[in-house]
Coordinates of C-alpha atoms in Angstrom, one line a residue:
Chain A
M28 CA 101.5 102.3 142.4
T29 CA 103.0 99.2 143.9
S30 CA 106.7 99.7 144.9
Y31 CA 108.8 98.3 142.1
S32 CA 111.4 97.0 144.5
R33 CA 108.7 95.4 146.7
R34 CA 107.2 93.7 143.7
R35 CA 110.6 92.4 142.7
G36 CA 110.8 90.7 146.1
Y37 CA 113.8 92.6 147.3
P38 CA 114.4 92.9 151.0
T39 CA 112.8 95.9 152.6
P40 CA 114.2 98.0 155.4
D41 CA 111.8 96.3 157.8
S42 CA 112.9 92.8 156.9
D43 CA 116.5 93.9 156.9
R44 CA 116.1 94.8 160.6
E45 CA 115.2 91.2 161.3
P46 CA 118.0 89.2 162.9
G47 CA 119.7 86.7 160.8
N48 CA 120.3 88.6 157.7
G49 CA 123.8 89.6 158.5
G50 CA 125.0 88.0 155.3
L51 CA 123.3 90.6 153.1
D52 CA 125.8 92.6 151.3
S53 CA 124.7 96.0 150.1
E54 CA 127.0 96.1 147.1
T55 CA 125.8 92.7 146.0
L56 CA 122.2 93.9 146.3
A57 CA 123.0 97.1 144.4
R58 CA 124.5 95.1 141.6
A59 CA 121.5 92.7 141.5
I60 CA 119.1 95.7 141.2
A61 CA 121.4 97.2 138.6
L62 CA 121.3 94.0 136.6
D63 CA 117.5 94.0 136.7
L64 CA 117.2 97.6 135.6
D65 CA 119.8 97.1 132.9
G66 CA 117.6 94.3 131.7
V67 CA 114.7 96.8 131.5
D68 CA 117.0 98.9 129.3
A69 CA 117.9 96.1 127.1
A70 CA 114.2 95.5 126.5
W71 CA 113.8 99.1 125.6
P72 CA 112.9 98.8 121.9
L73 CA 109.3 98.9 122.9
E74 CA 108.0 98.1 119.5
Q75 CA 109.1 94.5 120.2
Q76 CA 106.4 94.5 122.9
K77 CA 103.7 96.0 120.8
P78 CA 100.6 93.8 120.2
T79 CA 101.3 92.0 117.0
K80 CA 99.8 89.3 114.9
I81 CA 101.3 87.6 111.8
L82 CA 99.6 85.0 109.7
G83 CA 101.5 82.9 107.2
L84 CA 101.4 79.7 105.2
S85 CA 102.6 76.3 106.3
S86 CA 102.7 74.8 102.9
N87 CA 102.0 75.8 99.3
Q88 CA 98.3 76.0 98.3
T89 CA 97.1 75.1 94.8
G90 CA 93.8 75.7 93.2
L91 CA 91.7 77.3 90.6
I92 CA 91.5 81.1 90.9
A93 CA 88.2 82.5 89.6
N94 CA 88.2 85.6 87.4
D95 CA 86.8 87.8 90.2
D96 CA 87.9 89.5 93.4
N97 CA 86.5 87.1 95.9
N98 CA 89.3 84.6 96.1
I99 CA 90.1 84.9 99.7
I100 CA 93.5 83.8 101.0
T101 CA 93.4 81.3 103.8
F102 CA 96.4 81.2 106.2
T103 CA 97.6 78.0 107.9
A104 CA 100.4 79.2 110.1
L105 CA 100.4 81.6 113.0
E106 CA 103.8 83.2 112.8
A107 CA 103.4 85.5 115.8
E108 CA 100.8 86.6 118.2
A109 CA 101.1 88.9 121.2
P110 CA 99.3 89.2 123.4
T111 CA 97.8 85.7 123.2
T112 CA 94.6 86.6 125.0
T113 CA 92.7 86.6 121.7
P114 CA 91.8 83.3 120.1
G115 CA 94.8 82.2 118.0
L116 CA 95.2 79.9 115.1
I117 CA 95.0 76.3 116.1
T118 CA 97.1 73.7 114.3
G119 CA 95.1 72.3 111.4
V120 CA 92.6 75.1 111.3
T121 CA 92.8 77.8 108.6
Q122 CA 92.1 81.4 109.2
S123 CA 91.4 84.1 106.7
L124 CA 91.4 87.3 108.7
V125 CA 93.4 89.3 111.3
T126 CA 91.6 91.1 114.1
A127 CA 93.1 93.9 116.2
P128 CA 95.5 92.0 118.5
G129 CA 95.7 94.8 121.0
G130 CA 92.3 96.4 120.8
E131 CA 91.2 99.6 119.3
G132 CA 93.8 101.9 117.9
W133 CA 96.1 102.7 115.0
Y134 CA 98.0 99.8 113.4
H135 CA 100.7 99.2 110.8
V136 CA 99.5 96.4 108.6
T137 CA 101.3 94.6 105.9
A138 CA 100.4 91.9 103.4
S139 CA 102.4 90.0 100.8
L140 CA 101.6 87.3 98.3
A141 CA 103.6 85.1 95.9
V142 CA 101.5 83.3 93.4
Q143 CA 102.7 81.1 90.5
P144 CA 100.4 80.7 87.6
S145 CA 100.3 77.2 86.1
G146 CA 97.8 77.6 83.3
G147 CA 95.0 79.6 81.9
I148 CA 96.9 82.8 81.7
T149 CA 96.7 85.1 78.7
N150 CA 98.7 88.0 77.5
N151 CA 99.0 90.9 79.9
A152 CA 97.3 89.1 82.7
L153 CA 97.0 91.3 85.7
S154 CA 97.3 89.8 89.2
R155 CA 95.9 92.0 91.9
M156 CA 96.2 91.4 95.7
I157 CA 93.5 93.2 97.7
L158 CA 93.8 93.9 101.3
R159 CA 90.4 94.7 102.7
L160 CA 89.6 96.3 106.1
R161 CA 85.9 95.5 106.9
D162 CA 83.9 96.8 109.7
F163 CA 81.5 94.2 111.0
S164 CA 79.8 96.7 113.3
L165 CA 78.2 98.2 110.3
P166 CA 75.1 96.6 108.7
T167 CA 76.7 95.2 105.6
S168 CA 80.2 94.7 106.9
V169 CA 81.3 97.6 104.9
V170 CA 84.8 97.7 103.5
V171 CA 86.1 100.9 105.1
E172 CA 89.5 100.8 103.4
R173 CA 91.2 98.7 100.8
Y174 CA 94.8 98.5 99.7
D175 CA 95.6 96.8 96.4
A176 CA 98.8 95.7 94.8
D177 CA 99.1 95.0 91.1
A178 CA 101.6 93.0 89.0
Q179 CA 101.6 92.1 85.4
N180 CA 102.3 88.7 83.9
D181 CA 103.5 88.6 80.4
G182 CA 101.3 85.7 79.6
L183 CA 104.2 83.6 78.3
S184 CA 105.8 82.3 81.4
T185 CA 104.6 80.8 84.6
A186 CA 107.1 82.7 86.7
A187 CA 105.9 83.6 90.2
I188 CA 104.2 87.0 90.7
Y189 CA 105.0 88.9 93.9
L190 CA 102.6 91.4 95.4
N191 CA 102.8 93.4 98.6
T192 CA 101.4 96.4 100.3
E193 CA 101.4 98.1 103.6
A194 CA 99.4 100.8 105.3
V195 CA 98.6 102.5 108.6
V196 CA 94.9 101.9 109.5
Y197 CA 92.6 102.5 112.4
M198 CA 91.2 99.2 113.8
T199 CA 88.5 98.5 116.3
E200 CA 87.3 95.2 117.9
A201 CA 84.8 95.0 115.0
R202 CA 87.3 95.6 112.2
Q203 CA 89.0 92.7 110.4
L204 CA 91.6 92.5 107.7
S205 CA 91.4 89.9 105.0
L206 CA 93.4 89.2 101.8
Y207 CA 92.1 88.4 98.3
L208 CA 93.6 87.5 95.0
F209 CA 92.1 88.7 91.7
H210 CA 93.2 87.9 88.2
Q211 CA 92.1 90.1 85.4
N212 CA 92.4 89.6 81.6
V213 CA 92.5 85.8 82.1
A214 CA 90.3 82.9 81.2
S215 CA 87.4 82.2 83.4
T216 CA 89.6 80.5 85.8
M217 CA 93.3 80.2 86.3
N218 CA 95.4 77.5 87.9
A219 CA 97.6 79.0 90.5
L220 CA 99.9 78.0 93.2
V221 CA 100.2 80.3 96.3
I222 CA 103.7 79.8 97.4
G223 CA 103.9 82.3 100.1
T224 CA 101.8 84.9 101.9
Y225 CA 101.8 86.9 105.0
L226 CA 99.3 89.2 106.7
S227 CA 100.3 91.2 109.8
A228 CA 99.1 93.9 112.1
T229 CA 101.2 95.7 114.7
K230 CA 99.7 98.2 117.1
L231 CA 101.1 101.7 117.1
T232 CA 98.8 103.6 119.5
G233 CA 95.7 103.2 121.5
V234 CA 92.7 105.4 121.1
I235 CA 93.9 109.0 120.6
Chain B
M27 CA 114.0 107.7 127.9
T28 CA 117.1 109.9 128.1
D29 CA 119.3 108.0 130.5
K30 CA 121.7 105.5 129.0
T31 CA 121.0 103.1 131.8
A32 CA 118.3 102.9 134.4
T33 CA 120.8 102.7 137.2
Q34 CA 122.7 105.9 136.3
N35 CA 123.3 108.1 139.4
L36 CA 121.6 105.8 141.9
T37 CA 123.1 106.0 145.3
R38 CA 125.8 103.4 145.9
A39 CA 126.9 101.9 149.1
Q40 CA 130.1 103.2 150.4
A41 CA 133.0 101.2 151.7
S42 CA 132.9 103.1 154.9
D43 CA 129.3 102.0 155.6
D44 CA 128.9 99.8 158.6
H45 CA 126.4 97.1 158.9
K46 CA 123.8 99.1 160.8
Q47 CA 123.6 101.6 158.0
L48 CA 122.4 98.9 155.6
P49 CA 118.7 99.3 156.2
V50 CA 119.0 103.1 155.7
Y51 CA 120.9 102.6 152.5
L52 CA 118.3 100.1 151.3
E53 CA 115.5 102.5 152.0
I54 CA 117.2 105.2 150.1
L55 CA 117.9 102.9 147.2
R56 CA 114.4 101.6 147.2
D57 CA 112.9 105.1 147.0
E58 CA 115.3 106.0 144.2
V59 CA 114.6 102.8 142.3
D60 CA 110.8 103.4 142.6
A61 CA 111.1 106.9 141.4
R62 CA 113.3 105.9 138.5
M63 CA 110.9 103.1 137.6
T64 CA 107.9 105.3 137.9
A65 CA 109.5 107.7 135.4
H66 CA 110.4 104.7 133.2
F67 CA 106.8 103.5 133.2
Y68 CA 105.7 107.1 132.4
D69 CA 107.9 106.9 129.4
L70 CA 106.4 103.6 128.4
S71 CA 103.0 105.0 128.7
R72 CA 103.9 108.1 126.7
S73 CA 105.4 105.9 124.0
Q74 CA 101.9 104.4 123.4
V75 CA 101.2 107.6 121.4
P76 CA 104.2 108.1 119.2
P77 CA 104.5 110.8 116.6
L78 CA 102.0 109.6 114.0
C79 CA 100.5 111.2 111.0
R80 CA 98.3 110.0 108.1
L81 CA 97.1 112.1 105.2
S82 CA 94.5 111.1 102.6
L83 CA 93.2 112.2 99.3
G84 CA 89.4 112.2 99.8
T85 CA 88.3 113.8 96.6
P86 CA 89.6 112.2 93.3
Y87 CA 91.0 114.6 90.8
S88 CA 92.4 114.4 87.2
T89 CA 95.5 115.8 85.8
S90 CA 97.4 115.7 82.6
S91 CA 100.2 113.2 82.2
D92 CA 103.3 114.6 83.6
G93 CA 106.4 113.6 85.4
N94 CA 107.9 113.8 88.9
V95 CA 105.0 115.6 90.5
R96 CA 104.4 115.6 94.3
M97 CA 100.9 114.5 95.4
A98 CA 98.6 116.9 97.1
Y99 CA 96.4 115.7 100.0
D100 CA 93.1 117.2 101.3
T101 CA 92.5 115.3 104.6
V102 CA 94.5 114.8 107.9
D103 CA 93.3 111.5 109.3
V104 CA 95.5 111.6 112.4
D105 CA 98.3 113.8 113.6
T106 CA 99.9 113.5 117.1
D107 CA 102.9 115.8 116.7
D108 CA 101.9 118.8 114.5
M109 CA 103.2 116.9 111.5
A110 CA 100.7 118.2 109.0
D111 CA 99.4 121.7 108.1
L112 CA 97.5 121.5 104.8
S113 CA 96.9 125.2 104.6
R114 CA 100.7 125.8 104.6
D115 CA 101.8 122.7 102.6
N116 CA 99.4 120.1 101.5
R117 CA 102.1 117.8 100.1
S118 CA 104.3 117.2 103.0
I119 CA 104.5 115.4 106.3
R120 CA 106.9 117.1 108.7
L121 CA 108.9 115.0 111.2
N122 CA 109.3 117.2 114.3
S123 CA 110.9 114.7 116.7
P124 CA 114.3 113.1 116.2
G125 CA 114.2 109.3 115.8
Y126 CA 113.7 106.5 113.4
Y127 CA 110.5 106.6 111.4
S128 CA 108.5 104.2 109.3
I129 CA 107.1 106.1 106.3
G130 CA 105.0 105.1 103.3
A131 CA 102.5 106.0 100.7
Y132 CA 99.8 104.4 98.6
V133 CA 98.3 105.7 95.4
V134 CA 95.5 104.5 93.1
V135 CA 95.5 105.9 89.7
S136 CA 93.1 105.4 86.8
P137 CA 94.9 106.0 83.5
G138 CA 91.9 106.8 81.4
S139 CA 92.0 106.2 77.7
G140 CA 95.2 105.4 75.9
P141 CA 97.5 102.7 74.8
P142 CA 98.5 100.2 77.5
T143 CA 102.2 100.9 77.2
S144 CA 102.9 103.4 80.0
A145 CA 104.4 102.8 83.4
F146 CA 103.5 104.6 86.6
T147 CA 105.8 105.1 89.6
V148 CA 105.2 106.2 93.1
G149 CA 108.0 107.2 95.4
L150 CA 108.9 109.0 98.5
A151 CA 110.7 112.3 97.9
G152 CA 112.4 114.9 100.0
A153 CA 114.5 113.4 102.8
Q154 CA 114.0 110.0 101.3
N155 CA 114.1 108.4 97.9
A156 CA 112.3 105.1 97.4
G157 CA 109.9 104.0 94.8
R158 CA 107.9 101.4 93.1
Q159 CA 106.7 101.0 89.5
A160 CA 103.7 99.4 88.0
N161 CA 103.0 98.9 84.3
D162 CA 99.6 99.8 82.9
V163 CA 97.9 97.0 81.1
G164 CA 95.1 99.1 79.7
L165 CA 92.1 100.8 81.1
V166 CA 92.4 99.4 84.6
Q167 CA 93.3 101.1 87.9
L168 CA 96.8 100.8 89.1
S169 CA 97.6 100.6 92.8
I170 CA 101.0 101.1 94.2
S171 CA 102.3 101.2 97.8
V172 CA 105.8 102.1 98.9
G173 CA 107.4 102.2 102.3
S174 CA 110.7 102.9 103.9
F175 CA 112.5 103.9 107.0
L176 CA 114.0 107.3 107.7
Q177 CA 116.4 108.6 110.3
V178 CA 115.6 112.0 111.6
T179 CA 118.4 113.7 113.6
A180 CA 117.0 117.3 113.5
P181 CA 113.4 118.4 113.6
G182 CA 111.8 119.7 110.5
V183 CA 112.5 117.0 108.0
T184 CA 109.8 116.7 105.4
F185 CA 108.9 114.1 102.8
Q186 CA 106.3 113.8 100.0
T187 CA 104.7 111.3 97.7
R188 CA 106.3 111.6 94.3
R189 CA 104.5 110.2 91.3
S190 CA 105.4 110.1 87.7
A191 CA 104.2 108.6 84.4
F192 CA 106.3 107.8 81.5
G193 CA 105.9 106.0 78.2
S194 CA 102.9 106.9 76.1
T195 CA 101.1 110.1 77.0
Y196 CA 97.6 110.0 78.2
A197 CA 95.1 112.8 78.1
A198 CA 94.6 112.7 81.8
W199 CA 95.3 110.6 84.9
T200 CA 92.7 110.4 87.6
F201 CA 93.9 109.9 91.1
V202 CA 91.3 107.8 92.8
A203 CA 92.8 107.5 96.2
A204 CA 96.0 108.3 98.0
R205 CA 97.4 108.1 101.5
M206 CA 100.7 108.9 103.1
Y207 CA 101.9 108.1 106.6
A208 CA 104.7 108.4 109.0
Y209 CA 105.2 107.2 112.6
K210 CA 108.1 107.2 114.9
V211 CA 109.5 103.7 115.6
R212 CA 112.0 104.6 118.4
D213 CA 114.5 107.1 119.6
L214 CA 117.9 107.5 118.0

């Protein structure tokens, strides 16, 4: 392992023996090192350094929601991505999935969705958000896990419906998360306004 | 990491040191810093595998409508800290290391036949109480997730998934899927 102090560029005993460094004060140096190390301590909440990716919405989206479970949510904002070695979301380009930002391992994933019906709803309409984890290394891109969230609309108002879910899942390079919206007990289509949505993945561990 | 600061107990220069002793002091300090940072990096590496556990219900089962029952699980998907022992207790995750934990559960229930007037709740019981409710709208599956944080100051804290139904009574509920997890976020 490379010497930490050497990598930090501190003087070494050899260089200190060179003439002309008489102004180097050991207490000053000790304090400088202490400041650096205290900085390491300050950064200790390591979860802040975990590979993370969060997709969001830059503006409301409106459209007809079909009465099936294939209404995929498209994201238009990259809220956070670390590390940035994987292709990110480019301005003006939508994205509908999250890949493992830190490679294979266990991840904490969350999804939320706020949708406002604007027409076509019927009594006891059920809105369902579906978080699907697909594995594209398998022949038919099998959904290996899914996490749903349900909310009921009374059919009388067009108040927003809020849905969210979270889970701990195992992701690989070939596994991708995507989010869908499904309306049941409604007319063939429903006008809806997606007013907020997030999809995130934070790495917990590598391969165990 | 146990030290409050990374510089604790490092050798400090003394006022009596003369200039010629500076290289010696720097060498000592460099070695101490390297040793400390090596240990620190070891801690970082070790933290890549925090206490983590996930339980699943692999085989759906049906039960009569009842209240405030704790879910049973049949599969351990991952366990890095001896947090699950289904032969001893198939309802609990045990938190063996002090720290702050993220905990949660997810349950999918099919209400079977009956009037769509019941509500179903899923919560975290034991050391934590948190929950979420969904109303049945008739003959469709209900999916509920719940999550929270938990402070564990002494080993051995357990928590469970609590579920209950109320309103109209159904002949039977079928639990289609369920998962429960816990992972340590950081030290206290």
